[in-house]
Coordinates of N, CA and C in Angstrom, one line a residue:
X45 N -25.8 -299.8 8.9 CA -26.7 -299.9 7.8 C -27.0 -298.5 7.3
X46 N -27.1 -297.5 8.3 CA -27.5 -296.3 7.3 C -26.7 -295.1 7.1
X47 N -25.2 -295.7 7.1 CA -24.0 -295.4 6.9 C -23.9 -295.6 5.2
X48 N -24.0 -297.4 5.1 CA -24.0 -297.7 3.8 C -25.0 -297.4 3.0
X49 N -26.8 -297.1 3.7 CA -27.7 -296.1 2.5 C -26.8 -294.7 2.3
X50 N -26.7 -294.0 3.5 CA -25.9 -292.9 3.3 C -25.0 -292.8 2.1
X51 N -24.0 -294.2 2.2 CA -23.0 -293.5 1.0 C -23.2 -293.8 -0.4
X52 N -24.3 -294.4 -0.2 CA -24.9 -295.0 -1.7 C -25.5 -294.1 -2.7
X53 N -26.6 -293.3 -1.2 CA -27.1 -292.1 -1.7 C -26.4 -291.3 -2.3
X54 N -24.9 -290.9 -2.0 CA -23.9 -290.2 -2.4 C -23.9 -290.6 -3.6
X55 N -23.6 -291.5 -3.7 CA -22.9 -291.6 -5.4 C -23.9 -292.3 -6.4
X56 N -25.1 -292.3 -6.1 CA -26.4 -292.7 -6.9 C -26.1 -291.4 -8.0
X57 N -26.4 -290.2 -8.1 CA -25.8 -289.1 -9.1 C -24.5 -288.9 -8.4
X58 N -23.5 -289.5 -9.9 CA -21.6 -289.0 -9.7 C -21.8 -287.2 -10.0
X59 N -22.2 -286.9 -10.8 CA -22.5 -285.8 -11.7 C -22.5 -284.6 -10.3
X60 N -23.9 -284.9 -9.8 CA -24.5 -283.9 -8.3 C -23.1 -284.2 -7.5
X61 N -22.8 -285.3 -7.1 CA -21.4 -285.2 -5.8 C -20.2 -284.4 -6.0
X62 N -19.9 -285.1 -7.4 CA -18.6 -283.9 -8.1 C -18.7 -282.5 -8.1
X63 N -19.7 -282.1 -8.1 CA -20.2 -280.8 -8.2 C -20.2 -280.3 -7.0
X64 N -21.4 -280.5 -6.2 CA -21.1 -280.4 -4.8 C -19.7 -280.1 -3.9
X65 N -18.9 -281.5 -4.3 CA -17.8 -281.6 -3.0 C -16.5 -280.7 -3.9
X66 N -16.2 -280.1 -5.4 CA -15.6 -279.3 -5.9 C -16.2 -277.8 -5.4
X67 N -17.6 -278.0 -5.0 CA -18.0 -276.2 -4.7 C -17.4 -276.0 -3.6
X68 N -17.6 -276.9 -2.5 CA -17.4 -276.9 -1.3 C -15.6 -276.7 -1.0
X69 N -14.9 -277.6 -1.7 CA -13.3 -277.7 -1.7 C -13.4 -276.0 -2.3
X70 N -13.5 -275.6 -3.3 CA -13.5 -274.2 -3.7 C -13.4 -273.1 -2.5
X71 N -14.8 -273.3 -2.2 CA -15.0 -271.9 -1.3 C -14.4 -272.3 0.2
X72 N -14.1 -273.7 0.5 CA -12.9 -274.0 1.6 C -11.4 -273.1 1.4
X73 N -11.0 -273.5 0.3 CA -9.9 -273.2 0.0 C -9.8 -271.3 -0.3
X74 N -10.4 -271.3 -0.8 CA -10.8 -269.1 -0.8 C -10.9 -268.8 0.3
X75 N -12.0 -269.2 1.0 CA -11.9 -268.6 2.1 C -10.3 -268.8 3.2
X76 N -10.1 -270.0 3.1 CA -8.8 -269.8 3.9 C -7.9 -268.7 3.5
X77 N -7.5 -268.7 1.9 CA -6.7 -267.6 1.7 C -6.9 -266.0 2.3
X78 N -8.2 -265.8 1.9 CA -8.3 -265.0 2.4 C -8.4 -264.2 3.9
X79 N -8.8 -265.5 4.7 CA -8.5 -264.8 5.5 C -7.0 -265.0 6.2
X80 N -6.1 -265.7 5.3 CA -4.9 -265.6 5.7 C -4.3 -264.3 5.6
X81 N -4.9 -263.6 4.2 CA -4.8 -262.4 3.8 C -5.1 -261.3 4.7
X82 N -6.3 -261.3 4.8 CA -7.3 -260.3 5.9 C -5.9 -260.6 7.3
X83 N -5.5 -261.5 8.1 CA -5.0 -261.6 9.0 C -3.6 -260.9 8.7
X84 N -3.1 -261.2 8.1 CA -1.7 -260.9 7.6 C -1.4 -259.2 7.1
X85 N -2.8 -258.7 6.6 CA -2.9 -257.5 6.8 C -3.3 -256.7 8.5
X86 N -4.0 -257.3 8.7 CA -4.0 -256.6 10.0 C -2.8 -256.5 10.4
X87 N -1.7 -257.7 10.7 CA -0.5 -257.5 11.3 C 0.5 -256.9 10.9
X88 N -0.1 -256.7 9.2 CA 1.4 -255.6 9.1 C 0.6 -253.8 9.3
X89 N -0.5 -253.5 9.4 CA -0.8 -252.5 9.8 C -0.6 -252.3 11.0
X90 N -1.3 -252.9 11.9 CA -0.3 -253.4 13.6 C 0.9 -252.7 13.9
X91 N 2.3 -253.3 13.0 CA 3.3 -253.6 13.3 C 3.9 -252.1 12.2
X92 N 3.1 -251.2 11.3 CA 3.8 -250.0 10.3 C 3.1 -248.9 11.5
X93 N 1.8 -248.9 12.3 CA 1.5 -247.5 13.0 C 2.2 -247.6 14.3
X94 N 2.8 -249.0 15.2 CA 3.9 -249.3 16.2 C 5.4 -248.8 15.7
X95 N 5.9 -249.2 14.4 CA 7.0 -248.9 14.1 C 7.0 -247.2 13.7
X96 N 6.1 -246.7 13.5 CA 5.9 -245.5 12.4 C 5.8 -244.2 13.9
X97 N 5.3 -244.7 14.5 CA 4.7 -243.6 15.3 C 4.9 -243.9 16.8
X98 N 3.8 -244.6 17.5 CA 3.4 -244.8 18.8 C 4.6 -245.9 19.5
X99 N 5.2 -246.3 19.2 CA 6.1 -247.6 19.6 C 4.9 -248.9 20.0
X100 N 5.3 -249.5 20.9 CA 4.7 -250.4 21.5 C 4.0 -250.2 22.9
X101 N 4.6 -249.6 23.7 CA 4.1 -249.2 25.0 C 4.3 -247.5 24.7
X102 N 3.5 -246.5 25.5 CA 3.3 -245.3 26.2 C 3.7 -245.7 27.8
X103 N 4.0 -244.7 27.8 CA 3.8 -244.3 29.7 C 3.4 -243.2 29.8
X104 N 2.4 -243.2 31.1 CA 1.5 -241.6 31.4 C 1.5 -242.0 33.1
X105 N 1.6 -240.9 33.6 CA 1.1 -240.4 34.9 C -0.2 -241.0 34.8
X106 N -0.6 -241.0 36.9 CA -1.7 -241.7 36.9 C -2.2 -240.7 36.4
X107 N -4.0 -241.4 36.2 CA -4.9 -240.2 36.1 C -5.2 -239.7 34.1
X108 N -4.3 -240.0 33.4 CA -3.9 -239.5 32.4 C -5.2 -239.8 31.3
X109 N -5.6 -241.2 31.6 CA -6.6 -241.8 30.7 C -7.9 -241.3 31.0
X110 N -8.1 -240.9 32.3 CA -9.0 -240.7 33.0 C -9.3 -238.9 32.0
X111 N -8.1 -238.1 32.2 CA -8.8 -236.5 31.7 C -7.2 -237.0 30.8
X112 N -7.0 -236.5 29.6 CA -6.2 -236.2 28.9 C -5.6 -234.7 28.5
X113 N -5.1 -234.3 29.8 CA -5.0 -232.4 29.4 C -3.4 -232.6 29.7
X114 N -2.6 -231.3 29.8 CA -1.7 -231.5 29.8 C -0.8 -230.9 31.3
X115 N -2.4 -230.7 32.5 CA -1.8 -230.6 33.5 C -1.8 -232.1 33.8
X116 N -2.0 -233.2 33.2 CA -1.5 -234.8 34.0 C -1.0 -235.0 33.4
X117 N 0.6 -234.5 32.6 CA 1.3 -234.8 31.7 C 2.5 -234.8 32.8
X118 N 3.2 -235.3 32.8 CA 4.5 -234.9 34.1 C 5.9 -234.9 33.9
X119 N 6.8 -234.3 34.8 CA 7.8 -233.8 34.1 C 8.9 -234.9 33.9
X120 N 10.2 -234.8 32.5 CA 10.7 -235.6 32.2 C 12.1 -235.5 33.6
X121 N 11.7 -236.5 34.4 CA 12.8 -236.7 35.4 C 14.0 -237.1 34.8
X122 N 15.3 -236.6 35.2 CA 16.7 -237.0 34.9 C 16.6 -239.1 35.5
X123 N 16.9 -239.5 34.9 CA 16.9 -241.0 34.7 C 16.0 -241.9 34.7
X124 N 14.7 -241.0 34.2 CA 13.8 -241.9 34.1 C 13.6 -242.8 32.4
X125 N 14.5 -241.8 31.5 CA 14.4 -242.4 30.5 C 15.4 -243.5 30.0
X126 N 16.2 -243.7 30.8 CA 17.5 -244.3 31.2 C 17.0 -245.2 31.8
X127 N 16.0 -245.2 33.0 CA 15.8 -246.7 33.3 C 14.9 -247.6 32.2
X128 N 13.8 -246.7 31.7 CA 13.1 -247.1 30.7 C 14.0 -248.4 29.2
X129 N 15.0 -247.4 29.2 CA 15.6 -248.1 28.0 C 16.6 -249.1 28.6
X130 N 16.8 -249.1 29.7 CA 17.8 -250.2 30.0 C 17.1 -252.2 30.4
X131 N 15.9 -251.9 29.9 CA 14.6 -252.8 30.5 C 15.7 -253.8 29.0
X132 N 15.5 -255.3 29.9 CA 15.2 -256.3 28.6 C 14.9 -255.5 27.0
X133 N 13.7 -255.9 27.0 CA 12.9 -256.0 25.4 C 12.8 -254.3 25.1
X134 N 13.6 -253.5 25.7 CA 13.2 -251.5 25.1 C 14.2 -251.6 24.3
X135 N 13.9 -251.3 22.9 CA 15.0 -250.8 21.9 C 15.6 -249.1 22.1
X136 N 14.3 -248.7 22.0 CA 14.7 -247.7 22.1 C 13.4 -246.5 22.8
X137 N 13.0 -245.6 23.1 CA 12.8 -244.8 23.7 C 12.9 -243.3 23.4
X138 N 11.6 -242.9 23.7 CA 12.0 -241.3 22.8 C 11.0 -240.6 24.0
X139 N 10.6 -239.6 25.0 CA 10.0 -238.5 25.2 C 9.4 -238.0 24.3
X140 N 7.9 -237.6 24.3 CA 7.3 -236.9 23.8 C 5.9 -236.2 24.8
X141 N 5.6 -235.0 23.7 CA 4.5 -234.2 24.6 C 3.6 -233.7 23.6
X142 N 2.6 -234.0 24.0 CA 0.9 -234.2 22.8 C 0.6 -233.3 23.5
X143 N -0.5 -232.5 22.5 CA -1.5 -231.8 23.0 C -2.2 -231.3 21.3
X144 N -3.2 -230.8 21.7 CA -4.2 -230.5 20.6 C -4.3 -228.6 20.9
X145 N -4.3 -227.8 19.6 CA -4.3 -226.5 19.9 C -5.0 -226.2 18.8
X146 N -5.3 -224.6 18.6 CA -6.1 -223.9 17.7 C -4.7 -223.3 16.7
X147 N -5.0 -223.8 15.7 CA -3.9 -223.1 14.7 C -5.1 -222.1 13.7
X148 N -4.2 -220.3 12.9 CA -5.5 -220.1 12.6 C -4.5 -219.3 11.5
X149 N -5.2 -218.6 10.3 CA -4.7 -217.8 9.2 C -5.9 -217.3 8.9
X150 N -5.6 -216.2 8.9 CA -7.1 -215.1 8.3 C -8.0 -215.4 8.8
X151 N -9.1 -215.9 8.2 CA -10.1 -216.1 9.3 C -10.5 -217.7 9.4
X152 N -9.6 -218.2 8.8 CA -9.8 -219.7 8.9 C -8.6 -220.3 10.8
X153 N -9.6 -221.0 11.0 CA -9.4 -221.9 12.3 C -9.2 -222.7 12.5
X154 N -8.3 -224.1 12.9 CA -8.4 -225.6 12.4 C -7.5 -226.1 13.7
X155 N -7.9 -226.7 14.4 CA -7.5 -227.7 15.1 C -6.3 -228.2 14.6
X156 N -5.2 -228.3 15.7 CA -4.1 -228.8 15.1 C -3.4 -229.9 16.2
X157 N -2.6 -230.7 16.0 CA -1.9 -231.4 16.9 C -0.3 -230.9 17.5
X158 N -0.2 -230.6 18.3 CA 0.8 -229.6 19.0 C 1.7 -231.2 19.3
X159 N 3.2 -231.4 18.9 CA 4.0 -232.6 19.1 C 5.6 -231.6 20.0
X160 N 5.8 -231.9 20.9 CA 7.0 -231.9 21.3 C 7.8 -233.1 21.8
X161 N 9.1 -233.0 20.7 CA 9.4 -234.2 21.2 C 11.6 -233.9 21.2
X162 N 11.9 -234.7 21.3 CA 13.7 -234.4 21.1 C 14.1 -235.1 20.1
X163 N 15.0 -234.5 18.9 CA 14.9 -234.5 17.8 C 15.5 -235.9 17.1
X164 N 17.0 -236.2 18.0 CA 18.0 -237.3 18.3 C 17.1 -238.3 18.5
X165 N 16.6 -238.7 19.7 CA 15.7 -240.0 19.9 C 14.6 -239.9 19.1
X166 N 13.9 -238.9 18.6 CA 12.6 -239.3 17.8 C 13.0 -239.9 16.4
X167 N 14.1 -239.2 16.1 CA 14.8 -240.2 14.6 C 15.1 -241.4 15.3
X168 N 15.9 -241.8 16.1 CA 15.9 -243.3 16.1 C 14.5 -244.2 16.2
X169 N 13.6 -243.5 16.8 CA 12.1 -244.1 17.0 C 11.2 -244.0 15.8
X170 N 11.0 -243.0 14.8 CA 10.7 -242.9 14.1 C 11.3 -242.9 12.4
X171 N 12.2 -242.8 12.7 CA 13.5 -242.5 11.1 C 12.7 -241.5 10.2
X172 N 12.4 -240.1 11.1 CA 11.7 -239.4 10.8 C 12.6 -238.2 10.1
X173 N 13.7 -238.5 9.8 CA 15.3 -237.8 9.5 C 15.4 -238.3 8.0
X174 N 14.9 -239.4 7.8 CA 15.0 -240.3 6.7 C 13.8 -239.6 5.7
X175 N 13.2 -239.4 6.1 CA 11.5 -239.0 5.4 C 11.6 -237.3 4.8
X176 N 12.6 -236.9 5.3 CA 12.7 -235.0 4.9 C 12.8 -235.4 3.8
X177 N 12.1 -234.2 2.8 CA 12.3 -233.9 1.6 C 12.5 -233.1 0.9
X178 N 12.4 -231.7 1.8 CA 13.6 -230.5 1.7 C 13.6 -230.1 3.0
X179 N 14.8 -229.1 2.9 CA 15.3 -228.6 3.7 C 16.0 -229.1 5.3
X180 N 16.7 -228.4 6.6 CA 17.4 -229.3 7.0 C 16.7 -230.1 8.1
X181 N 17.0 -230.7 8.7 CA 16.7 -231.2 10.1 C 17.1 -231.0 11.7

């Protein structure tokens, strides 16, 4: 019984229901898009600063997360990057060595990011060979 007052109530004004259940389908429908959007952006930003830069995995000596200097930084052992890349799912693999330094000119000072890395594997990991715009590599 108060199923059928229920739906009666409904359609006592057609005008108010139409209105209503089109607001509602509206902002159902937008919002999904969007956040299909919102999601779909996240993943391709995700998947351009993995591809671009960082890969997907790091490896660090223990300790590394704990102080980030470059005495827990450790040295590139002969076959360690060889077993790394011979894993299933590793495409590819590159060595690199971070650190943060003081770069300066005249009297200006500025924090800089110090990158060492090998030139061969960082182009395959980054297609950072591809991006020059003058001069050689």
């Amino acid at each position: 019984m108060r199923f059928k007052l229920a739906w009666r109530n409904i359609w006592r004004n057609k005008r108010r229901t139409l209105i209503t259940v089109s607001a509602i389908a509206f902002a159902v429908f937008f919002s999904s898009v969007m956040k299909s959007m919102q999601l779909g952006s996240y993943a391709r930003m995700i998947d351009n600063v993995t591809r671009f830069y960082t890969g997907y995995i790091q490896i660090h000596t223990n300790g590394y997360w704990d102080d980030k200097t470059l005495d827990n930084s450790f040295e590139n052992v002969p076959g360690l990057l060889e077993e790394v890349t011979d894993r299933k799912f590793v495409q590819v693999a590159a060595p690199r060595l971070e650190s943060f330094t003081l770069a300066s000119f005249g009297q200006q000072t500025k924090g800089a990011l110090l990158l060492g890395v090998d030139p061969d594997l960082e182009h395959r990991l980054t297609s950072v060979k591809d991006k020059l715009v003058d001069g050689q590599y």
